[in-house]
Coordinates of C-alpha atoms (C1' of nucleotides) in Angstrom, one line a residue:
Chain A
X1 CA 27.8 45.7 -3.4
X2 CA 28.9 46.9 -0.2
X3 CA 31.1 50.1 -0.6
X4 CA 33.0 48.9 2.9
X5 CA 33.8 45.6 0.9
X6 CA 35.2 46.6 -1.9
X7 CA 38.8 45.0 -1.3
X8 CA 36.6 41.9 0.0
X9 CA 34.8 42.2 -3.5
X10 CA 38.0 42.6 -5.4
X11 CA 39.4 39.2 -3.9
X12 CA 36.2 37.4 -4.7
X13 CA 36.3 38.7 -8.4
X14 CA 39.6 37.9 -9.3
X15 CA 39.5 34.7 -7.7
X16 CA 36.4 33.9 -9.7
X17 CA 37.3 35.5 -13.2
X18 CA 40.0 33.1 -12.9
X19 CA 38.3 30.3 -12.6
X20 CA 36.1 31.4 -15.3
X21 CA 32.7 32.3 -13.1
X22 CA 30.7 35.1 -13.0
X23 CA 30.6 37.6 -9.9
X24 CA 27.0 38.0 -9.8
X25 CA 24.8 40.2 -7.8
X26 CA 23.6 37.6 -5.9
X27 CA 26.6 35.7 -5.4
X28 CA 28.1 39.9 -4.0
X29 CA 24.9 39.6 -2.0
X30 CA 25.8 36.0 -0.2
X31 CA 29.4 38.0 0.3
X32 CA 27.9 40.9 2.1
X33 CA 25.8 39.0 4.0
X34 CA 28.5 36.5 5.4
X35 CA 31.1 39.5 5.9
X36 CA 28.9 41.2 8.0
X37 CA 27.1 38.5 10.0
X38 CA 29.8 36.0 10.1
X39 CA 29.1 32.2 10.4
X40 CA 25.6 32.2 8.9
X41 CA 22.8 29.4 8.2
X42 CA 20.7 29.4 5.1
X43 CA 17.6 30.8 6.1
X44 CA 19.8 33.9 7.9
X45 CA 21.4 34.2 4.4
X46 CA 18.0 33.8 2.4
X47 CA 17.1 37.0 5.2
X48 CA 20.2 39.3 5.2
X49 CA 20.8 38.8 0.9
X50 CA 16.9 38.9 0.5
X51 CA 15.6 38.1 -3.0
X52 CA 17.9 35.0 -3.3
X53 CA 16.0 32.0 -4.0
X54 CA 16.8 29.1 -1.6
X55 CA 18.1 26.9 -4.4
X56 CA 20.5 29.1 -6.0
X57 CA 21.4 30.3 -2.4
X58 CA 22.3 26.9 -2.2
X59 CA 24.2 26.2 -5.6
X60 CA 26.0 29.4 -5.2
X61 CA 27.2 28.6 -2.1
X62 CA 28.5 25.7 -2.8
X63 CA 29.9 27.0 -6.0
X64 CA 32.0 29.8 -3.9
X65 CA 33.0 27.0 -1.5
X66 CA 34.8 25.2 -4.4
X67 CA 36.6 28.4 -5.4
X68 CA 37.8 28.3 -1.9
X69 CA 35.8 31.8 -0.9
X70 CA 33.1 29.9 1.7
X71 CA 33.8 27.7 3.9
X72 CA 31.0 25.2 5.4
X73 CA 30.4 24.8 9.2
X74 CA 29.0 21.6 10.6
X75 CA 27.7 21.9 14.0
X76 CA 24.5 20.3 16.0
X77 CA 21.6 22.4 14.8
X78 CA 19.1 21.8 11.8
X79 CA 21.1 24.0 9.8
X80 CA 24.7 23.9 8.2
X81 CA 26.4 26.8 8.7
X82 CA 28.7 29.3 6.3
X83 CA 31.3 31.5 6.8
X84 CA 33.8 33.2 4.6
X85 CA 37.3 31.2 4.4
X86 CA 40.3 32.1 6.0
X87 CA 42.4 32.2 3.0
X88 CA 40.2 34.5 1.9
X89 CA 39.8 36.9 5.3
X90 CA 43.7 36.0 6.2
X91 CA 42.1 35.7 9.8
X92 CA 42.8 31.9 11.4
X93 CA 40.1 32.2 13.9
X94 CA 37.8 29.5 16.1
X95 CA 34.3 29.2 17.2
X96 CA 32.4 29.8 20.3
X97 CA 29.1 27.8 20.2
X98 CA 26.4 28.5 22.3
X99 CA 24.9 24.6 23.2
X100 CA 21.5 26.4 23.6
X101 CA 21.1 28.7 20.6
X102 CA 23.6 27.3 18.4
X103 CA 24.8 30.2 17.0
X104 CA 28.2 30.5 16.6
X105 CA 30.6 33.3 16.6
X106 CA 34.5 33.8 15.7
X107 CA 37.5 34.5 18.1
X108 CA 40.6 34.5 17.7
X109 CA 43.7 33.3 19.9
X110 CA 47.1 34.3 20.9
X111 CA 49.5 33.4 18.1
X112 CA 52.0 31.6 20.7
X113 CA 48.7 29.6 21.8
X114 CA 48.0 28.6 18.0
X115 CA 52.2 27.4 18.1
X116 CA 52.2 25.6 20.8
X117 CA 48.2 23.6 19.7
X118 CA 50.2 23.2 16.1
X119 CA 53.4 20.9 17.9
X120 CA 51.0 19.4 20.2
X121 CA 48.8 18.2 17.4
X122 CA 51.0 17.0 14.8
X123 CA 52.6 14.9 17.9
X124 CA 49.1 13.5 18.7
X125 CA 49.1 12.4 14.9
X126 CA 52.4 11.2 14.4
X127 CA 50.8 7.7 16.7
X128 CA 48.0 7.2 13.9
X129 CA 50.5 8.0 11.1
X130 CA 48.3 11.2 10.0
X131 CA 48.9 14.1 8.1
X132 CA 48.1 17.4 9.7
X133 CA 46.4 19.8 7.5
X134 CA 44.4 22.0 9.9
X135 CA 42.6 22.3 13.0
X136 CA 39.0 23.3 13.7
X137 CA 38.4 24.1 17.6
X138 CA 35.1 24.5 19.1
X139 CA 34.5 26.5 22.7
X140 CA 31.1 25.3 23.4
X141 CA 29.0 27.0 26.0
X142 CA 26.3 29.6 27.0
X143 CA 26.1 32.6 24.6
X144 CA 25.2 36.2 26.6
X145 CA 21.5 36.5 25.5
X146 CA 21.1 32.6 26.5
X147 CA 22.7 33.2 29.5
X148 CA 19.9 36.0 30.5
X149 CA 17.5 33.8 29.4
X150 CA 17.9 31.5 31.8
X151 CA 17.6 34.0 34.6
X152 CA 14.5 34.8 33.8
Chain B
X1 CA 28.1 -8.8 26.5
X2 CA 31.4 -9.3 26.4
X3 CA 33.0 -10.1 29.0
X4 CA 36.2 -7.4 28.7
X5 CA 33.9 -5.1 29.3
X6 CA 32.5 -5.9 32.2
X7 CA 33.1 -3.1 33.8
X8 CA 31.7 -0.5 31.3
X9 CA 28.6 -2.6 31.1
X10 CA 28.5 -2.4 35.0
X11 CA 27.9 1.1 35.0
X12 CA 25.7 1.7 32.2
X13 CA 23.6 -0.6 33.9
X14 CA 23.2 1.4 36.9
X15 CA 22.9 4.6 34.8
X16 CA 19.7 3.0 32.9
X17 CA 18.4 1.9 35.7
X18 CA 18.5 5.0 37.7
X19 CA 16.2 6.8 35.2
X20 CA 13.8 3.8 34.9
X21 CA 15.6 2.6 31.5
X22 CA 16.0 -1.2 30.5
X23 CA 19.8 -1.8 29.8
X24 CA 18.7 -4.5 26.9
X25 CA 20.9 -6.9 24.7
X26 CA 20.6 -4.6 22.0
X27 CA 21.8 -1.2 23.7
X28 CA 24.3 -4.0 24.9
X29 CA 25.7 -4.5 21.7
X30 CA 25.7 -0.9 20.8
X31 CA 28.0 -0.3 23.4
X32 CA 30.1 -3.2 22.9
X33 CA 30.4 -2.0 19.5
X34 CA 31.5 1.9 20.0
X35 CA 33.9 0.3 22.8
X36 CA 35.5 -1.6 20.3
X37 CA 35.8 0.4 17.6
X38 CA 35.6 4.3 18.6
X39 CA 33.5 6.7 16.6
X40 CA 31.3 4.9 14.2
X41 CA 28.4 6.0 11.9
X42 CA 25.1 4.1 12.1
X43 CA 26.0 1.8 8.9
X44 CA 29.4 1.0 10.9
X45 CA 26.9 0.2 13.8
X46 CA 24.3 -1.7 12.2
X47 CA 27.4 -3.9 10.7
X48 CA 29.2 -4.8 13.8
X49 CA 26.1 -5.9 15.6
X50 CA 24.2 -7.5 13.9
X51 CA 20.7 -8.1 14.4
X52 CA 19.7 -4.7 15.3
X53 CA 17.0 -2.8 13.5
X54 CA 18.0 0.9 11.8
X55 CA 15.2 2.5 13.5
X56 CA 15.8 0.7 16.9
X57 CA 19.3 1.1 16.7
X58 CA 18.4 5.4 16.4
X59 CA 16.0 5.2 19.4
X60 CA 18.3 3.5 21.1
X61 CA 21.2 5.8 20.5
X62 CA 18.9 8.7 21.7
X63 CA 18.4 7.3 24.5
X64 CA 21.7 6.8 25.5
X65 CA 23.0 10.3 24.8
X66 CA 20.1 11.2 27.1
X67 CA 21.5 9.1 29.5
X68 CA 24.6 10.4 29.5
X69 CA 26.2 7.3 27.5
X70 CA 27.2 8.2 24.2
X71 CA 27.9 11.7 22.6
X72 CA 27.0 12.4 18.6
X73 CA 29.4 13.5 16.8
X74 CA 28.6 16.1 13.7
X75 CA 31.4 16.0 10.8
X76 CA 31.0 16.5 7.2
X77 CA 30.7 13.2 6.0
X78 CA 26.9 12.1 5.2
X79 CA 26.3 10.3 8.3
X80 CA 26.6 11.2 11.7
X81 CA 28.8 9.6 14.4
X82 CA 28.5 8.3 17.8
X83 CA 31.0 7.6 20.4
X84 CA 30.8 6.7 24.5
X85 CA 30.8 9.8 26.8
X86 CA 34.2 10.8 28.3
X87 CA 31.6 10.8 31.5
X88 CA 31.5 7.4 31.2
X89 CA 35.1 6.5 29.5
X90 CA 37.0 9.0 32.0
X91 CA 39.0 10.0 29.3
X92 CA 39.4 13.3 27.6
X93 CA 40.1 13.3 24.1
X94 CA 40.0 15.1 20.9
X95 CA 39.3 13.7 17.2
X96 CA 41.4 12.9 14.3
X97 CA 39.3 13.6 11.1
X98 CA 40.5 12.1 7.7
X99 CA 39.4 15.0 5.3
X100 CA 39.3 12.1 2.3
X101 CA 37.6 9.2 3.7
X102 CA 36.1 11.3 6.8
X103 CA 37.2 8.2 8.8
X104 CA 37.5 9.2 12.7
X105 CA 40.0 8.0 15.4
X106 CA 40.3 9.2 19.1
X107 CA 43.6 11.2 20.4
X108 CA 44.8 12.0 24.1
X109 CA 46.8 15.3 23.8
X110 CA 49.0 16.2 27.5
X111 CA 47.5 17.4 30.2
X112 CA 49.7 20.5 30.3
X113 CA 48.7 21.5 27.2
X114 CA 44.9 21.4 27.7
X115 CA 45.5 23.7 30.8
X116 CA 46.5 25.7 28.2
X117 CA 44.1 25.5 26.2
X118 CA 41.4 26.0 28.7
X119 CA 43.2 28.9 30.0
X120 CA 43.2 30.5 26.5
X121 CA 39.7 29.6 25.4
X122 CA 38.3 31.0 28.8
X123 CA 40.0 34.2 28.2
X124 CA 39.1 34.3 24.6
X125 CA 35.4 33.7 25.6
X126 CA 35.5 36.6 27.8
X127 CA 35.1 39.1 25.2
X128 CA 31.7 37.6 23.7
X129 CA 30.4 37.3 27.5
X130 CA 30.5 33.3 27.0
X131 CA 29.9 30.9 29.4
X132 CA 32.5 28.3 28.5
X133 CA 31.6 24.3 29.3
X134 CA 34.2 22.7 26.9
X135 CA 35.7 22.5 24.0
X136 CA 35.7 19.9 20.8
X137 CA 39.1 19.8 18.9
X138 CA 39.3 18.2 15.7
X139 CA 42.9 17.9 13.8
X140 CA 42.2 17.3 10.1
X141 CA 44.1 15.8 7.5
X142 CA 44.9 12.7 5.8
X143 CA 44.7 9.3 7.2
X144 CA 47.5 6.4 6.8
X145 CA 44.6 4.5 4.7
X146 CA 44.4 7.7 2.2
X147 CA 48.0 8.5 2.3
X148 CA 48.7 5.0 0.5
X149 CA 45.7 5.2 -1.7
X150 CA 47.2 8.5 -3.5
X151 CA 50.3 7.1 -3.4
X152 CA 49.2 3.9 -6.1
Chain C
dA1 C1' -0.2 -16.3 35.4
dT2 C1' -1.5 -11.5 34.6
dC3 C1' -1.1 -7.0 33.8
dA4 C1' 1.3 -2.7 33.0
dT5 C1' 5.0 -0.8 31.0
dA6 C1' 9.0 -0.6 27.9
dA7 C1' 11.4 -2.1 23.7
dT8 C1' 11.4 -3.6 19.0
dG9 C1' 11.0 -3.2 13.9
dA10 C1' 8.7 -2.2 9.5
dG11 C1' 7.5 1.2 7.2
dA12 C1' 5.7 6.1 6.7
dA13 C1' 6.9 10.9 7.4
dT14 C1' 10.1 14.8 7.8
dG15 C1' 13.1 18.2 6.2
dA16 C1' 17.7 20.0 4.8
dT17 C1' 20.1 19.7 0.8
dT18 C1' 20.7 18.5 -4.1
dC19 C1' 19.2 17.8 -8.7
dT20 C1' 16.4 18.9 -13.0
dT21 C1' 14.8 21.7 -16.2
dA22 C1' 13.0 25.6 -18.5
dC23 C1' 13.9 30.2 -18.7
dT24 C1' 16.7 34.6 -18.4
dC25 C1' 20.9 37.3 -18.4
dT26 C1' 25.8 38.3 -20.1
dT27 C1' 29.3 38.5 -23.1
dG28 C1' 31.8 38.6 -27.1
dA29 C1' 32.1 38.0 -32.2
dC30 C1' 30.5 39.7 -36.2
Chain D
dG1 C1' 23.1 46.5 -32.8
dT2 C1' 22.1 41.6 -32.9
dC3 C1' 22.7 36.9 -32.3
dA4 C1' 24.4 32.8 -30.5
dA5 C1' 26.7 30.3 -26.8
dG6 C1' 27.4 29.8 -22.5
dA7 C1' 26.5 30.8 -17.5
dG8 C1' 23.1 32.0 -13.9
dT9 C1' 18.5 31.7 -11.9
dA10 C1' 14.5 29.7 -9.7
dA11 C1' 10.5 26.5 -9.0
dG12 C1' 9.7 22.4 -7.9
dA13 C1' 10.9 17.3 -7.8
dA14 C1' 14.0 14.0 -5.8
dT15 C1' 17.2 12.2 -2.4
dC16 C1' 18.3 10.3 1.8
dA17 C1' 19.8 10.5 6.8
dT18 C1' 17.0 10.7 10.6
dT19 C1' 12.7 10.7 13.2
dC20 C1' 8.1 9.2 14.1
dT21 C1' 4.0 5.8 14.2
dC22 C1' 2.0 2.0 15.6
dA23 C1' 1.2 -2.8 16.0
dT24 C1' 3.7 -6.5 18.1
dT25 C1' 6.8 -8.7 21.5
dA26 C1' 9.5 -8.9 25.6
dT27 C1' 10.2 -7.8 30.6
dG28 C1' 9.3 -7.2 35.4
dA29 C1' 6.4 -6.6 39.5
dT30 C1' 2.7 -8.4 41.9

DNA sequence: ATCATAATGAGAATGATTCTTACTCTTGAC
DNA sequence: GTCAAGAGTAAGAATCATTCTCATTATGAT
């Protein structure tokens, strides 16, 4: 466990206790690993939290994504992707998505920005009788390392 | 072919015949289909035309997003989707996303607000050293369809 | 017509993800 | 302390959307 984490860690615990789950190790690994390296893949996770095997990498993940502590990422390359969930970070953030790479990395925008999207897309849904619940925006383009790469 | 479409037809035509490409009965019907009825999965595909082999009716999508004709979509549902280009539709749009059935439906939002938007995601980009290119906007929540089903 | 080239479709192969199962660890009651 | 019950783990099998292979068929140019 991550000394840097620990109200991270806390969250996670209580949120699990609750629901009756343990707060393993390895689950406090997959934590760490997605708190420090943001939106991850599995294989980056199988390298940052290393000694994890794939399939309980897997099953864990997927368990913390029920208890609403992950959240999965679906995006063009091989790999799905994971990140920690805003409930739990209390950050509302985006991604920028390199088309090249694929990796994918959080911003955030103004809050008067996030307003003015909210109106505008619960007007846009009114027409197909939906019920807004969220939006996910993605600002694809060229990542920096990318970008030099094509100078070369 | 039908005949509404004309037009579309028209210029996929020349498009496939620029790079060397047959524009077939089969890719025909492909985009007859995602004319009619926006993003569909390959199932979706298969069932509104008819006739078409699963594996052909892969190639042949490939080949149009190489071409510059359709676009894949990635969701979370278990299969992907595939619309026409806004190269080749002229029109910008974002997605509707049912989070229960995963069913997808086009929306237009106003121009004024995507200036915004653009304005704010190339500012936010800034910071990572992004290249932007565009974005992909997905308002989720809970289609009329679902709405009712819960309701009974 | 004939030939070269492209498209098609049946089925095999791929590979990320999920499932199964046998084993190990935790925890709490006694 | 120890024992049983329940939860977690990992190795490998299974799943299944998607891609690939290859033999056959259609197309277009000459």
């Amino acid at each position: 466990m991550n000394l840097d984490n620990s109200g991270l860690h806390q969250l996670v615990a209580t949120k699990l206790d609750e629901a009756g789950q343990m707060y393993t190790q390895k689950r406090q690994k997959l934590v760490d690993a997605l708190s420090q390296a943001g939106p991850c893949t599995l294989p980056e996770l199988l390298e940052f939290s290393d000694g994890i095997a794939q399939s309980s990498a897997y099953r864990n993940l997927t368990v913390l994504e029920e208890m609403g502590v992950v959240r999965r990422l679906v995006h063009h390359g091989e790999y799905g992707r994971w990140e920690l969930s805003e409930e739990l970070t209390g950050h509302h953030h985006h991604h920028l998505v390199c088309h090249s790479c694929d990796v994918v990395i959080d911003v955030e925008l103004p809050t008067h920005i996030e307003h003015l999207m909210d109106e505008a897309f619960e007007k846009a849904a009114i027409g197909s009788k939906f019920t807004v619940d969220r939006h996910n925006i993605d600002i694809v383009g060229t990542c920096a390392n990318c970008q030099e790469t094509a100078q070369a």
